[in-house]
């Protein structure tokens, strides 16, 4: 009872202190548009907000009785504030979404999974344009069609487009070096422009047809192919007729996957629908381009459970289009707060007029309802998975004698080949499943540790938890685990126990998990302090769950190790010479043929290389001949 009263007094005192911090800033705040940031004592950004009138907006946080519990908690944690003035409220909204994406404040609605989407690219800087998949910045002169919801959708479409329009997909360097047609020509997916099997005019006609099809003129192109097939058939040119038949089938395959000519959406549009339940929200985004459905993707933004769906959806849209242009039409499922302001911001960012609309009836409303149904079903699956995950974590707590189910589980593994390219890996799981943005890799730095599994584990754990003690000693940021699994037996566990003892950590459960005889999955042995090694029933779902965690750590460690090894294979001794960049490296290799030949070259030979003067030649020679 006393403890509860003491906690209540501390909360009241913290809230009063936070309000006083905000009032101190009000004295100098202007009544202009801008963005404000609330910061904790350690510099962590708690919240980013925008305002038409900074002084009026920030004043609201001093009226704590009118604030929901979530914002009261935020005010109590606020130690200082930062401000940026903007010319307009639209600029403030754009800056706010940019800062939220960059800083990830925990009291904002957060869109955590926002990778760039793939597009289809048809180049314009070559006599024979290339058809290929593209993701990322648009640095090349080309036409881009998309976005597509997944790489698989792009790959299927490109394959069908090659069958229909016979465009090359090879790189320009490959194209320039061809002396005879490649396999793509043999299987009738290219007209072999690389060796002159098609004239520039004929190839350009193929390109124009592909661009027209991707721009929404699919019926015109299909009708043209059908007309030519009929003409060839009537002229008894059955081989040509068969080719057009196959090209029509390829177009039909694209249409079957993309629900072509969806009624109600004949232009470029995105459909964004939200469904909330149990304090969680799923947002489905459907992409329509030229009347075709380019796929959809589900998002589960992080937000306070008390947040309104309209608030979550508006914040999602602002962040979703922060690094991409919105199409001319965006259909949404809910009436959004400040929809005019958001529309103006999207238009400014896209460079063209954007209409943000909530359809009330007709085909467009039906499409939004379809997206909302998808959101509801996806959220149902997510909640079911979370429920299952929660039960498994309860089982983990029972097996390892924990007081409560772990909220955060960290699993550690090492990978190397005879000590080379040694790395340590950490994966993280919680009630929502794997938390992939929390995964970490550790390049082994301790001399002599590479190849020694115990020394590698010591270094990894020391670095991980030494840093955690410095950055989050009060454990308020959610970055501390309740359970640590070590891929290894008693020896690895003892190393972990020693590290924790040295760091003074005594409240994290440590478990070693080792494969059984002959590394037989299902016969794993578990090691814990002050407890004999034990096994679990082979069909126990909790054992399967622990195996999945261990296997994910192993997969991540192996993948990281391979990436490091592959990168190292592409390096040579020349890369270790200070001042030798890519251009000089290329000149040296072209002149001498290999890094070994460069190392053996004399000073005069090095000076003969284009771009290598006497000073640089001396530096290269001294690197390979330190003794003169």
Coordinates of C-alpha atoms in Angstrom, one line a residue:
X1 CA 0.0 0.0 0.0
X2 CA 2.8 2.4 1.0
X3 CA 4.7 1.4 -2.2
X4 CA 1.7 2.2 -4.4
X5 CA 1.3 5.6 -2.6
X6 CA 4.9 6.3 -3.1
X7 CA 4.7 5.6 -6.8
X8 CA 1.7 7.8 -7.2
X9 CA 3.5 10.7 -5.5
X10 CA 6.5 10.2 -7.8
X11 CA 4.2 10.3 -10.8
X12 CA 2.6 13.5 -9.6
X13 CA 6.0 15.1 -9.0
X14 CA 7.3 14.1 -12.4
X15 CA 4.2 15.4 -14.1
X16 CA 4.5 18.8 -12.3
X17 CA 8.2 19.0 -13.2
X18 CA 7.4 18.2 -16.9
X19 CA 4.7 20.9 -17.0
X20 CA 7.2 23.4 -15.5
X21 CA 9.7 22.5 -18.2
X22 CA 7.1 23.2 -20.9
X23 CA 6.1 26.5 -19.2
X24 CA 9.7 27.7 -19.3
X25 CA 9.8 27.2 -23.0
X26 CA 6.5 29.0 -23.6
X27 CA 8.1 32.4 -22.5
X28 CA 10.1 32.6 -25.8
X29 CA 7.9 30.7 -28.2
X30 CA 6.5 32.6 -31.3
X31 CA 3.0 32.3 -32.5
X32 CA 4.1 30.9 -35.9
X33 CA 4.0 27.5 -37.6
X34 CA 6.7 25.0 -36.7
X35 CA 7.7 21.7 -35.3
X36 CA 8.4 20.8 -31.7
X37 CA 10.3 17.9 -30.1
X38 CA 9.9 16.6 -26.5
X39 CA 13.1 15.1 -25.2
X40 CA 13.8 12.8 -22.2
X41 CA 16.7 13.4 -19.8
X42 CA 19.1 11.2 -21.8
X43 CA 18.4 13.0 -25.1
X44 CA 15.9 10.4 -26.4
X45 CA 13.2 12.1 -28.5
X46 CA 9.8 11.2 -27.0
X47 CA 7.5 13.0 -29.4
X48 CA 7.6 15.1 -32.6
X49 CA 4.6 17.3 -33.4
X50 CA 3.7 20.1 -35.8
X51 CA 1.6 23.2 -35.1
X52 CA 0.0 26.1 -37.0
X53 CA 0.7 28.2 -33.9
X54 CA 3.6 26.8 -31.8
X55 CA 2.8 28.8 -28.6
X56 CA -0.9 27.9 -28.6
X57 CA -0.2 24.2 -29.4
X58 CA 2.5 23.7 -26.7
X59 CA 0.4 25.5 -24.1
X60 CA -2.1 22.6 -24.4
X61 CA 0.4 20.3 -22.7
X62 CA 0.4 22.4 -19.5
X63 CA -3.4 21.7 -19.1
X64 CA -2.7 18.1 -17.8
X65 CA -6.3 17.4 -16.7
X66 CA -7.4 17.6 -20.3
X67 CA -4.7 15.3 -21.6
X68 CA -5.2 11.5 -22.0
X69 CA -3.1 9.2 -19.8
X70 CA -0.6 8.6 -22.7
X71 CA 0.2 12.3 -23.1
X72 CA 0.4 12.8 -19.3
X73 CA 3.0 10.1 -19.2
X74 CA 4.9 11.8 -22.0
X75 CA 4.8 15.2 -20.2
X76 CA 6.1 13.6 -17.0
X77 CA 9.1 12.2 -18.9
X78 CA 9.9 15.5 -20.7
X79 CA 13.2 17.2 -19.6
X80 CA 13.6 19.7 -22.4
X81 CA 12.1 20.7 -25.8
X82 CA 13.5 21.7 -29.2
X83 CA 11.7 23.8 -31.8
X84 CA 12.0 24.6 -35.6
X85 CA 10.1 27.5 -37.1
X86 CA 8.6 27.0 -40.6
X87 CA 7.0 29.4 -43.1
X88 CA 3.8 27.5 -43.4
X89 CA 1.9 24.7 -41.7
X90 CA 2.4 22.5 -44.8
X91 CA 6.2 22.8 -44.4
X92 CA 5.7 21.9 -40.7
X93 CA 3.7 18.8 -41.6
X94 CA 6.4 17.7 -44.1
X95 CA 9.2 18.3 -41.6
X96 CA 7.2 16.5 -38.9
X97 CA 6.8 13.3 -41.0
X98 CA 10.5 13.4 -42.0
X99 CA 11.6 13.7 -38.3
X100 CA 9.3 10.9 -37.2
X101 CA 10.7 8.6 -39.8
X102 CA 14.2 9.5 -38.8
X103 CA 14.0 9.7 -35.0
X104 CA 11.2 7.0 -34.3
X105 CA 9.8 8.7 -31.1
X106 CA 8.0 6.2 -29.0
X107 CA 4.9 8.4 -28.4
X108 CA 4.2 9.0 -32.2
X109 CA 2.4 6.7 -34.6
X110 CA 5.3 4.8 -36.2
X111 CA 5.6 3.2 -39.7
X112 CA 8.5 0.8 -39.1
X113 CA 8.4 -1.2 -42.3
X114 CA 8.7 1.3 -45.2
X115 CA 11.1 -0.1 -47.8
X116 CA 11.1 1.2 -51.3
X117 CA 8.9 -0.5 -53.8
X118 CA 10.1 -2.1 -57.0
X119 CA 9.2 -0.6 -60.4
X120 CA 9.5 -1.7 -64.0
X121 CA 12.1 0.4 -65.9
X122 CA 12.4 1.0 -69.6
X123 CA 15.5 2.9 -70.3
X124 CA 15.7 5.9 -72.7
X125 CA 19.4 6.5 -72.9
X126 CA 20.2 3.7 -75.4
X127 CA 19.4 3.0 -79.0
X128 CA 17.8 -0.3 -77.9
X129 CA 16.1 0.3 -74.6
X130 CA 16.3 -2.2 -71.8
X131 CA 13.4 -3.6 -69.8
X132 CA 14.3 -4.4 -66.2
X133 CA 13.3 -4.3 -62.6
X134 CA 14.4 -1.2 -60.6
X135 CA 14.3 -0.3 -56.9
X136 CA 15.7 2.9 -55.3
X137 CA 16.6 6.3 -56.5
X138 CA 15.7 7.2 -60.1
X139 CA 19.2 8.3 -61.3
X140 CA 18.8 7.1 -64.9
X141 CA 17.0 8.6 -67.8
X142 CA 14.1 6.1 -68.1
X143 CA 10.4 5.5 -67.8
X144 CA 9.3 4.0 -64.5
X145 CA 6.1 2.0 -64.1
X146 CA 4.8 1.0 -60.7
X147 CA 5.1 0.7 -57.8
X148 CA 4.5 -3.0 -57.4
X149 CA 3.8 -4.5 -54.0
X150 CA 6.4 -7.2 -54.3
X151 CA 9.5 -8.2 -56.3
X152 CA 7.6 -11.4 -57.3
X153 CA 4.9 -9.3 -59.0
X154 CA 7.5 -7.4 -60.9
X155 CA 9.3 -10.5 -62.0
X156 CA 6.2 -12.2 -63.2
X157 CA 5.2 -9.1 -65.2
X158 CA 8.6 -8.6 -66.7
X159 CA 8.7 -12.3 -67.9
X160 CA 5.2 -11.8 -69.5
X161 CA 6.3 -8.5 -71.1
X162 CA 9.3 -10.1 -72.6
X163 CA 7.1 -12.8 -74.2
X164 CA 4.7 -10.2 -75.4
X165 CA 7.0 -7.4 -76.6
X166 CA 10.4 -9.3 -77.0
X167 CA 12.5 -6.6 -75.3
X168 CA 16.0 -7.2 -74.0
X169 CA 16.7 -7.4 -70.3
X170 CA 20.5 -7.6 -70.5
X171 CA 22.8 -5.0 -69.1
X172 CA 24.4 -2.5 -71.5
X173 CA 27.9 -4.0 -71.0
X174 CA 26.6 -7.5 -71.9
X175 CA 24.7 -6.1 -74.9
X176 CA 27.8 -4.4 -76.2
X177 CA 29.9 -7.6 -76.0
X178 CA 27.5 -10.0 -77.7
X179 CA 28.6 -11.6 -81.0
X180 CA 25.7 -14.0 -81.4
X181 CA 22.1 -14.2 -80.0
X182 CA 21.7 -15.4 -76.4
X183 CA 19.2 -17.9 -74.9
X184 CA 16.5 -15.2 -74.6
X185 CA 16.4 -15.0 -78.4
X186 CA 16.2 -18.8 -78.7
X187 CA 13.2 -19.0 -76.4
X188 CA 11.4 -16.1 -78.1
X189 CA 11.7 -13.5 -75.4
X190 CA 14.0 -11.1 -77.3
X191 CA 14.5 -10.0 -81.0
X192 CA 18.3 -10.0 -80.6
X193 CA 19.0 -6.3 -81.3
X194 CA 22.6 -6.9 -80.0
X195 CA 23.5 -8.7 -83.2
X196 CA 21.2 -6.8 -85.6
X197 CA 18.4 -9.3 -85.9
X198 CA 15.9 -6.4 -85.6
X199 CA 16.2 -2.8 -87.0
X200 CA 16.2 0.2 -84.6
X201 CA 12.8 1.2 -86.0
X202 CA 11.2 -2.2 -85.5
X203 CA 12.7 -2.4 -82.0
X204 CA 11.4 1.0 -81.1
X205 CA 7.9 0.0 -82.2
X206 CA 8.2 -2.9 -79.7
X207 CA 9.2 -0.5 -77.0
X208 CA 6.4 1.9 -77.8
X209 CA 3.9 -0.9 -77.5
X210 CA 5.3 -2.0 -74.1
X211 CA 5.1 1.6 -72.8
X212 CA 1.5 2.0 -74.1
X213 CA 0.5 -1.3 -72.4
X214 CA 2.1 -0.3 -69.1
X215 CA 0.4 3.1 -69.3
X216 CA -3.1 1.6 -69.4
X217 CA -3.7 1.1 -73.2
X218 CA -3.8 -2.6 -72.8
X219 CA -7.0 -3.1 -74.9
X220 CA -5.6 -1.2 -77.8
X221 CA -2.4 -3.3 -77.8
X222 CA -4.3 -6.5 -77.5
X223 CA -6.6 -5.6 -80.3
X224 CA -3.7 -4.7 -82.5
X225 CA -2.1 -8.1 -81.9
X226 CA -5.4 -9.9 -82.6
X227 CA -5.8 -8.0 -85.9
X228 CA -2.2 -9.0 -87.0
X229 CA -2.8 -12.6 -85.9
X230 CA -6.0 -12.7 -88.1
X231 CA -4.2 -11.1 -91.1
X232 CA -1.3 -13.6 -90.8
X233 CA -3.7 -16.5 -90.5
X234 CA -5.7 -15.4 -93.6
X235 CA -2.4 -15.1 -95.5
X236 CA -1.6 -18.7 -94.5
X237 CA 1.4 -17.4 -92.5
X238 CA 0.6 -19.7 -89.6
X239 CA 4.1 -19.3 -88.0
X240 CA 3.6 -15.5 -87.6
X241 CA 0.0 -16.1 -86.5
X242 CA 1.2 -18.5 -83.8
X243 CA 3.7 -15.9 -82.5
X244 CA 1.0 -13.3 -82.1
X245 CA -1.2 -15.8 -80.4
X246 CA 1.6 -16.5 -77.9
X247 CA 2.1 -12.8 -77.3
X248 CA -1.7 -12.3 -76.7
X249 CA -1.5 -15.1 -74.2
X250 CA 1.4 -13.4 -72.4
X251 CA -0.7 -10.2 -72.1
X252 CA -3.6 -12.2 -70.8
X253 CA -1.4 -13.7 -68.1
X254 CA -0.5 -10.2 -66.9
X255 CA -4.1 -9.2 -66.8
X256 CA -5.1 -12.4 -64.9
X257 CA -2.6 -11.5 -62.2
X258 CA -3.5 -7.8 -62.1
X259 CA -7.3 -7.7 -62.3
X260 CA -7.0 -5.4 -65.3
X261 CA -9.6 -2.7 -65.9
X262 CA -11.0 -2.6 -62.4
X263 CA -14.2 -0.7 -62.7
X264 CA -14.2 2.6 -60.9
X265 CA -10.4 3.1 -61.0
X266 CA -9.1 3.8 -64.5
X267 CA -6.4 6.2 -63.5
X268 CA -3.3 5.9 -61.2
X269 CA -4.6 5.6 -57.6
X270 CA -3.6 4.2 -54.2
X271 CA -6.3 2.7 -52.0
X272 CA -5.5 2.9 -48.3
X273 CA -7.9 1.3 -45.7
X274 CA -7.5 0.8 -42.0
X275 CA -9.1 -1.6 -39.6
X276 CA -8.6 -1.5 -35.8
X277 CA -9.3 -4.0 -33.1
X278 CA -8.0 -4.7 -29.6
X279 CA -5.7 -1.6 -29.6
X280 CA -4.0 -2.7 -32.9
X281 CA -4.4 -1.4 -36.4
X282 CA -3.8 -2.9 -39.8
X283 CA -3.5 -0.7 -42.8
X284 CA -3.8 -2.2 -46.3
X285 CA -2.4 -0.3 -49.3
X286 CA -3.5 -1.3 -52.8
X287 CA -1.7 0.1 -55.9
X288 CA -3.6 0.7 -59.1
X289 CA -1.8 2.0 -62.1
X290 CA -3.4 2.6 -65.5
X291 CA -6.5 0.6 -64.2
X292 CA -4.4 -2.4 -63.2
X293 CA -3.9 -3.7 -59.7
X294 CA -0.2 -3.8 -59.0
X295 CA -0.7 -5.6 -55.7
X296 CA -1.2 -4.8 -52.0
X297 CA 0.7 -4.8 -48.8
X298 CA -0.4 -4.8 -45.1
X299 CA 1.2 -2.6 -42.5
X300 CA 0.9 -2.7 -38.7
X301 CA 2.0 0.7 -37.4
X302 CA 3.1 1.1 -33.8
X303 CA 0.8 3.4 -31.8
X304 CA -0.8 3.9 -28.4
X305 CA -3.7 1.6 -27.9
X306 CA -6.0 4.5 -27.1
X307 CA -5.2 6.3 -30.4
X308 CA -8.2 6.9 -32.8
X309 CA -8.1 5.0 -36.1
X310 CA -8.4 8.3 -38.0
X311 CA -5.4 9.7 -36.2
X312 CA -3.4 6.6 -36.9
X313 CA -4.3 6.6 -40.6
X314 CA -3.5 10.3 -41.1
X315 CA 0.0 9.8 -39.5
X316 CA 0.6 6.7 -41.6
X317 CA -0.2 8.5 -44.8
X318 CA 2.1 11.4 -44.0
X319 CA 5.0 9.0 -43.3
X320 CA 4.2 6.5 -46.1
X321 CA 4.6 9.2 -48.8
X322 CA 7.6 10.8 -47.1
X323 CA 10.0 9.1 -49.5
X324 CA 7.7 8.5 -52.5
X325 CA 5.3 10.5 -54.7
X326 CA 1.6 10.0 -54.2
X327 CA -0.5 9.3 -57.3
X328 CA -3.1 11.7 -58.5
X329 CA -5.8 9.9 -56.5
X330 CA -5.6 8.4 -53.0
X331 CA -8.8 6.7 -51.8
X332 CA -9.0 6.3 -48.0
X333 CA -11.4 4.5 -45.7
X334 CA -11.9 7.2 -43.0
X335 CA -12.5 10.9 -42.7
X336 CA -9.1 12.2 -41.7
X337 CA -8.3 15.1 -39.4
X338 CA -6.8 18.1 -41.3
X339 CA -7.4 16.4 -44.6
X340 CA -7.0 19.6 -46.6
X341 CA -3.6 20.2 -45.0
X342 CA -2.5 16.7 -45.7
X343 CA -3.7 16.9 -49.3
X344 CA -1.7 20.1 -49.8
X345 CA 1.4 18.5 -48.3
X346 CA 1.2 15.4 -50.5
X347 CA 0.7 17.6 -53.6
X348 CA 3.7 19.7 -52.8
X349 CA 5.9 16.6 -52.2
X350 CA 4.7 14.9 -55.4
X351 CA 5.0 17.9 -57.6
X352 CA 1.4 17.5 -59.0
X353 CA -2.1 17.8 -57.7
X354 CA -3.2 15.0 -55.4
X355 CA -6.8 14.3 -54.4
X356 CA -7.3 12.6 -51.1
X357 CA -10.9 11.3 -51.0
X358 CA -13.2 9.2 -48.9
X359 CA -15.7 7.6 -51.4
X360 CA -19.2 7.3 -50.1
X361 CA -20.8 5.1 -52.8
X362 CA -20.3 3.3 -56.1
X363 CA -17.4 1.3 -57.4
X364 CA -14.7 3.3 -55.6
X365 CA -16.4 2.7 -52.3
X366 CA -16.6 -1.0 -53.1
X367 CA -12.8 -1.1 -53.7
X368 CA -12.1 0.7 -50.4
X369 CA -14.4 -1.8 -48.6
X370 CA -12.5 -4.6 -50.3
X371 CA -9.2 -3.2 -49.0
X372 CA -10.7 -2.8 -45.5
X373 CA -11.9 -6.4 -45.6
X374 CA -8.3 -7.4 -46.3
X375 CA -7.1 -5.2 -43.4
X376 CA -9.6 -6.9 -41.1
X377 CA -8.5 -10.4 -42.1
X378 CA -4.8 -9.6 -41.9
X379 CA -5.2 -8.1 -38.4
X380 CA -7.2 -11.2 -37.4
X381 CA -4.3 -13.4 -38.5
X382 CA -1.8 -11.2 -36.8
X383 CA -3.7 -11.2 -33.5
X384 CA -4.1 -15.0 -33.7
X385 CA -0.4 -15.4 -34.3
X386 CA 0.3 -13.0 -31.4
X387 CA -2.1 -15.1 -29.1
X388 CA -0.2 -18.3 -30.1
X389 CA 3.1 -16.5 -29.6
X390 CA 1.9 -15.4 -26.1
X391 CA 1.0 -18.9 -25.2
X392 CA 4.5 -20.2 -26.3
X393 CA 6.2 -17.5 -24.3
X394 CA 4.2 -18.5 -21.3
X395 CA 5.5 -22.1 -21.9
X396 CA 9.0 -20.8 -22.1
X397 CA 8.6 -19.0 -18.8
X398 CA 7.3 -22.3 -17.2
X399 CA 10.2 -24.4 -18.6
X400 CA 12.9 -22.0 -17.5
X401 CA 11.3 -21.0 -14.1
X402 CA 10.7 -17.4 -15.0
X403 CA 8.3 -15.2 -13.0
X404 CA 6.5 -13.9 -16.1
X405 CA 6.6 -14.6 -19.9
X406 CA 9.5 -12.8 -21.5
X407 CA 8.7 -9.6 -23.4
X408 CA 12.1 -9.7 -25.2
X409 CA 14.2 -12.8 -26.0
X410 CA 17.7 -12.4 -27.4
X411 CA 19.5 -15.3 -29.1
X412 CA 23.3 -15.3 -29.8
X413 CA 25.4 -17.3 -32.2
X414 CA 28.8 -17.1 -33.8
X415 CA 30.0 -17.9 -37.3
X416 CA 33.5 -18.2 -38.9
X417 CA 35.6 -20.5 -41.2
X418 CA 38.8 -21.5 -39.4
X419 CA 38.8 -18.1 -37.7
X420 CA 38.4 -16.0 -40.9
X421 CA 35.7 -13.3 -41.2
X422 CA 34.5 -14.0 -37.7
X423 CA 31.2 -12.5 -36.6
X424 CA 28.8 -12.7 -33.7
X425 CA 25.0 -12.4 -34.3
X426 CA 22.1 -11.4 -32.1
X427 CA 18.4 -11.9 -33.1
X428 CA 15.4 -10.7 -31.1
X429 CA 11.9 -12.0 -30.6
X430 CA 8.9 -10.9 -28.6
X431 CA 5.2 -11.3 -28.3
X432 CA 4.7 -10.1 -31.9
X433 CA 7.3 -12.5 -33.3
X434 CA 10.8 -11.8 -34.6
X435 CA 11.9 -8.1 -34.3
X436 CA 14.1 -7.9 -37.3
X437 CA 15.0 -4.2 -37.0
X438 CA 16.6 -5.1 -33.6
X439 CA 18.9 -7.7 -35.0
X440 CA 22.6 -6.9 -34.6
X441 CA 25.9 -8.2 -36.0
X442 CA 29.3 -7.9 -34.2
X443 CA 32.6 -8.0 -36.2
X444 CA 35.0 -9.7 -33.8
X445 CA 37.8 -7.3 -32.9
X446 CA 39.6 -8.9 -30.0
X447 CA 43.0 -10.1 -31.1
X448 CA 43.1 -13.9 -31.0
X449 CA 39.4 -14.2 -30.4
X450 CA 38.5 -15.1 -34.0
X451 CA 38.1 -18.9 -34.2
X452 CA 37.8 -19.3 -30.4
X453 CA 34.1 -19.6 -29.9
X454 CA 34.3 -18.9 -26.1
X455 CA 36.3 -15.7 -26.6
X456 CA 34.0 -14.6 -29.4
X457 CA 31.0 -15.0 -27.2
X458 CA 32.7 -13.1 -24.4
X459 CA 33.4 -10.2 -26.7
X460 CA 29.9 -10.1 -28.2
X461 CA 28.1 -10.2 -24.8
X462 CA 30.5 -7.7 -23.2
X463 CA 30.0 -5.2 -26.0
X464 CA 26.2 -5.7 -26.1
X465 CA 25.5 -5.4 -22.4
X466 CA 28.3 -2.9 -21.7
X467 CA 26.7 -0.6 -24.1
X468 CA 23.2 -1.3 -22.7
X469 CA 24.4 -0.3 -19.3
X470 CA 25.7 3.0 -20.6
X471 CA 22.8 3.9 -22.9
X472 CA 19.8 2.6 -20.9
X473 CA 20.8 1.9 -17.3
X474 CA 17.3 2.5 -16.0
X475 CA 15.9 0.0 -18.6
X476 CA 13.2 2.3 -19.8
X477 CA 13.7 2.0 -23.6
X478 CA 12.6 -1.6 -24.0
X479 CA 16.0 -2.7 -25.2
X480 CA 16.8 -5.0 -22.3
X481 CA 16.0 -8.8 -22.7
X482 CA 14.3 -10.9 -20.1
X483 CA 15.8 -14.1 -21.5
X484 CA 19.1 -14.7 -23.3
X485 CA 19.6 -17.9 -25.3
X486 CA 23.2 -18.9 -26.1
X487 CA 23.7 -21.3 -29.0
X488 CA 26.1 -23.7 -27.2
X489 CA 26.5 -25.9 -24.2
X490 CA 27.8 -25.6 -20.7
X491 CA 31.1 -23.9 -21.8
X492 CA 29.2 -21.1 -23.6
X493 CA 26.8 -20.7 -20.7
X494 CA 29.7 -20.3 -18.3
X495 CA 31.2 -17.6 -20.5
X496 CA 27.9 -15.7 -20.4
X497 CA 27.6 -16.1 -16.7
X498 CA 31.1 -14.7 -16.2
X499 CA 30.3 -11.7 -18.4
X500 CA 27.1 -10.9 -16.5
X501 CA 28.9 -11.3 -13.2
X502 CA 31.6 -8.8 -14.3
X503 CA 28.9 -6.3 -15.4
X504 CA 26.8 -6.8 -12.3
X505 CA 23.8 -8.1 -14.2
X506 CA 21.8 -10.6 -12.1
X507 CA 18.2 -10.3 -13.3
X508 CA 18.3 -11.7 -16.9
X509 CA 17.7 -15.4 -17.4
X510 CA 20.5 -17.2 -19.2
X511 CA 20.1 -20.5 -21.0
X512 CA 22.5 -22.5 -23.2
X513 CA 20.9 -24.6 -25.9
X514 CA 23.0 -27.4 -27.4
X515 CA 22.1 -29.9 -30.1
X516 CA 21.9 -33.5 -28.9
X517 CA 24.0 -36.5 -30.1
X518 CA 24.8 -36.4 -33.8
X519 CA 23.4 -32.9 -33.7
X520 CA 19.9 -34.4 -33.9
X521 CA 17.2 -31.7 -33.8
X522 CA 14.6 -32.7 -31.1
X523 CA 17.2 -34.0 -28.7
X524 CA 18.5 -30.6 -27.6
X525 CA 19.9 -30.2 -24.1
X526 CA 19.4 -27.1 -22.1
X527 CA 21.9 -25.7 -19.6
X528 CA 21.1 -23.2 -16.8
X529 CA 22.9 -22.0 -13.7
X530 CA 22.3 -24.2 -10.6
X531 CA 20.3 -26.7 -12.5
X532 CA 21.3 -30.0 -14.1
X533 CA 21.2 -30.2 -17.9
X534 CA 17.7 -31.3 -19.1
X535 CA 15.8 -32.1 -22.3
X536 CA 12.2 -31.5 -23.3
X537 CA 9.6 -33.8 -24.8
X538 CA 10.3 -34.1 -28.6
X539 CA 6.8 -33.1 -29.6
X540 CA 6.5 -30.2 -27.1
X541 CA 5.4 -27.0 -29.0
X542 CA 7.7 -25.0 -26.7
X543 CA 10.7 -27.0 -27.9
X544 CA 9.7 -26.3 -31.6
X545 CA 9.5 -22.6 -30.7
X546 CA 13.0 -22.6 -29.1
X547 CA 14.4 -24.5 -32.1
X548 CA 13.0 -21.8 -34.4
X549 CA 14.7 -19.1 -32.3
X550 CA 18.0 -21.0 -32.4
X551 CA 17.7 -21.7 -36.1
X552 CA 16.9 -18.0 -36.9
X553 CA 20.0 -17.0 -35.0
X554 CA 22.0 -19.5 -36.9
X555 CA 20.6 -18.4 -40.3
X556 CA 21.3 -14.7 -39.5
X557 CA 24.9 -15.5 -38.4
X558 CA 25.6 -17.6 -41.4
X559 CA 24.1 -15.1 -43.8
X560 CA 26.1 -12.2 -42.2
X561 CA 29.3 -14.3 -42.3
X562 CA 28.8 -15.1 -46.0
X563 CA 28.2 -11.5 -46.9
X564 CA 31.3 -10.5 -45.1
X565 CA 33.3 -13.2 -46.8
X566 CA 32.0 -12.3 -50.2
X567 CA 32.8 -8.7 -49.7
X568 CA 36.4 -9.7 -48.7
X569 CA 36.8 -11.8 -51.8
X570 CA 36.2 -8.7 -53.9
X571 CA 39.1 -6.8 -52.1
X572 CA 42.7 -7.0 -53.0
X573 CA 46.0 -5.9 -51.6
X574 CA 45.7 -2.7 -53.6
X575 CA 42.6 -1.7 -51.5
X576 CA 44.9 -1.5 -48.4
X577 CA 47.1 1.3 -49.9
X578 CA 46.1 4.7 -48.6
X579 CA 45.2 7.1 -51.4
X580 CA 44.5 4.5 -54.0
X581 CA 40.8 4.8 -55.0
X582 CA 38.7 2.9 -57.5
X583 CA 40.0 4.8 -60.6
X584 CA 43.7 4.2 -59.8
X585 CA 43.0 0.6 -58.8
X586 CA 41.3 0.0 -62.1
X587 CA 44.2 1.6 -64.0
X588 CA 46.7 -0.6 -62.2
X589 CA 44.8 -3.8 -62.7
X590 CA 44.2 -3.0 -66.4
X591 CA 47.9 -2.3 -66.9
X592 CA 49.4 -5.2 -64.9
X593 CA 46.5 -7.8 -65.0
X594 CA 46.5 -8.7 -61.3
X595 CA 47.3 -7.4 -57.8
X596 CA 50.2 -9.9 -57.6
X597 CA 51.7 -8.3 -60.7
X598 CA 51.3 -4.9 -59.2
X599 CA 53.1 -6.0 -56.0
X600 CA 56.0 -7.3 -58.1
X601 CA 56.3 -4.2 -60.3
X602 CA 59.2 -1.9 -60.2
X603 CA 59.1 1.8 -59.5
X604 CA 59.6 2.7 -63.2
X605 CA 56.9 0.3 -64.3
X606 CA 54.4 1.8 -61.8
X607 CA 55.1 5.3 -63.1
X608 CA 54.2 4.1 -66.6
X609 CA 50.6 3.6 -65.6
X610 CA 48.2 6.3 -66.7
X611 CA 47.2 8.5 -63.7
X612 CA 50.1 7.3 -61.5
X613 CA 52.7 10.0 -60.9
X614 CA 56.1 9.4 -59.2
X615 CA 54.8 10.2 -55.7
X616 CA 51.9 7.8 -56.0
X617 CA 54.2 5.1 -57.6
X618 CA 56.6 5.5 -54.7
X619 CA 53.7 5.0 -52.2
X620 CA 52.6 1.8 -54.0
X621 CA 56.1 0.5 -54.2
X622 CA 56.9 1.2 -50.5
X623 CA 53.6 -0.5 -49.5
X624 CA 54.7 -3.8 -51.1
X625 CA 58.4 -3.4 -50.2
X626 CA 58.5 -2.0 -46.7
X627 CA 62.2 -3.0 -46.3
X628 CA 63.2 -1.1 -49.5

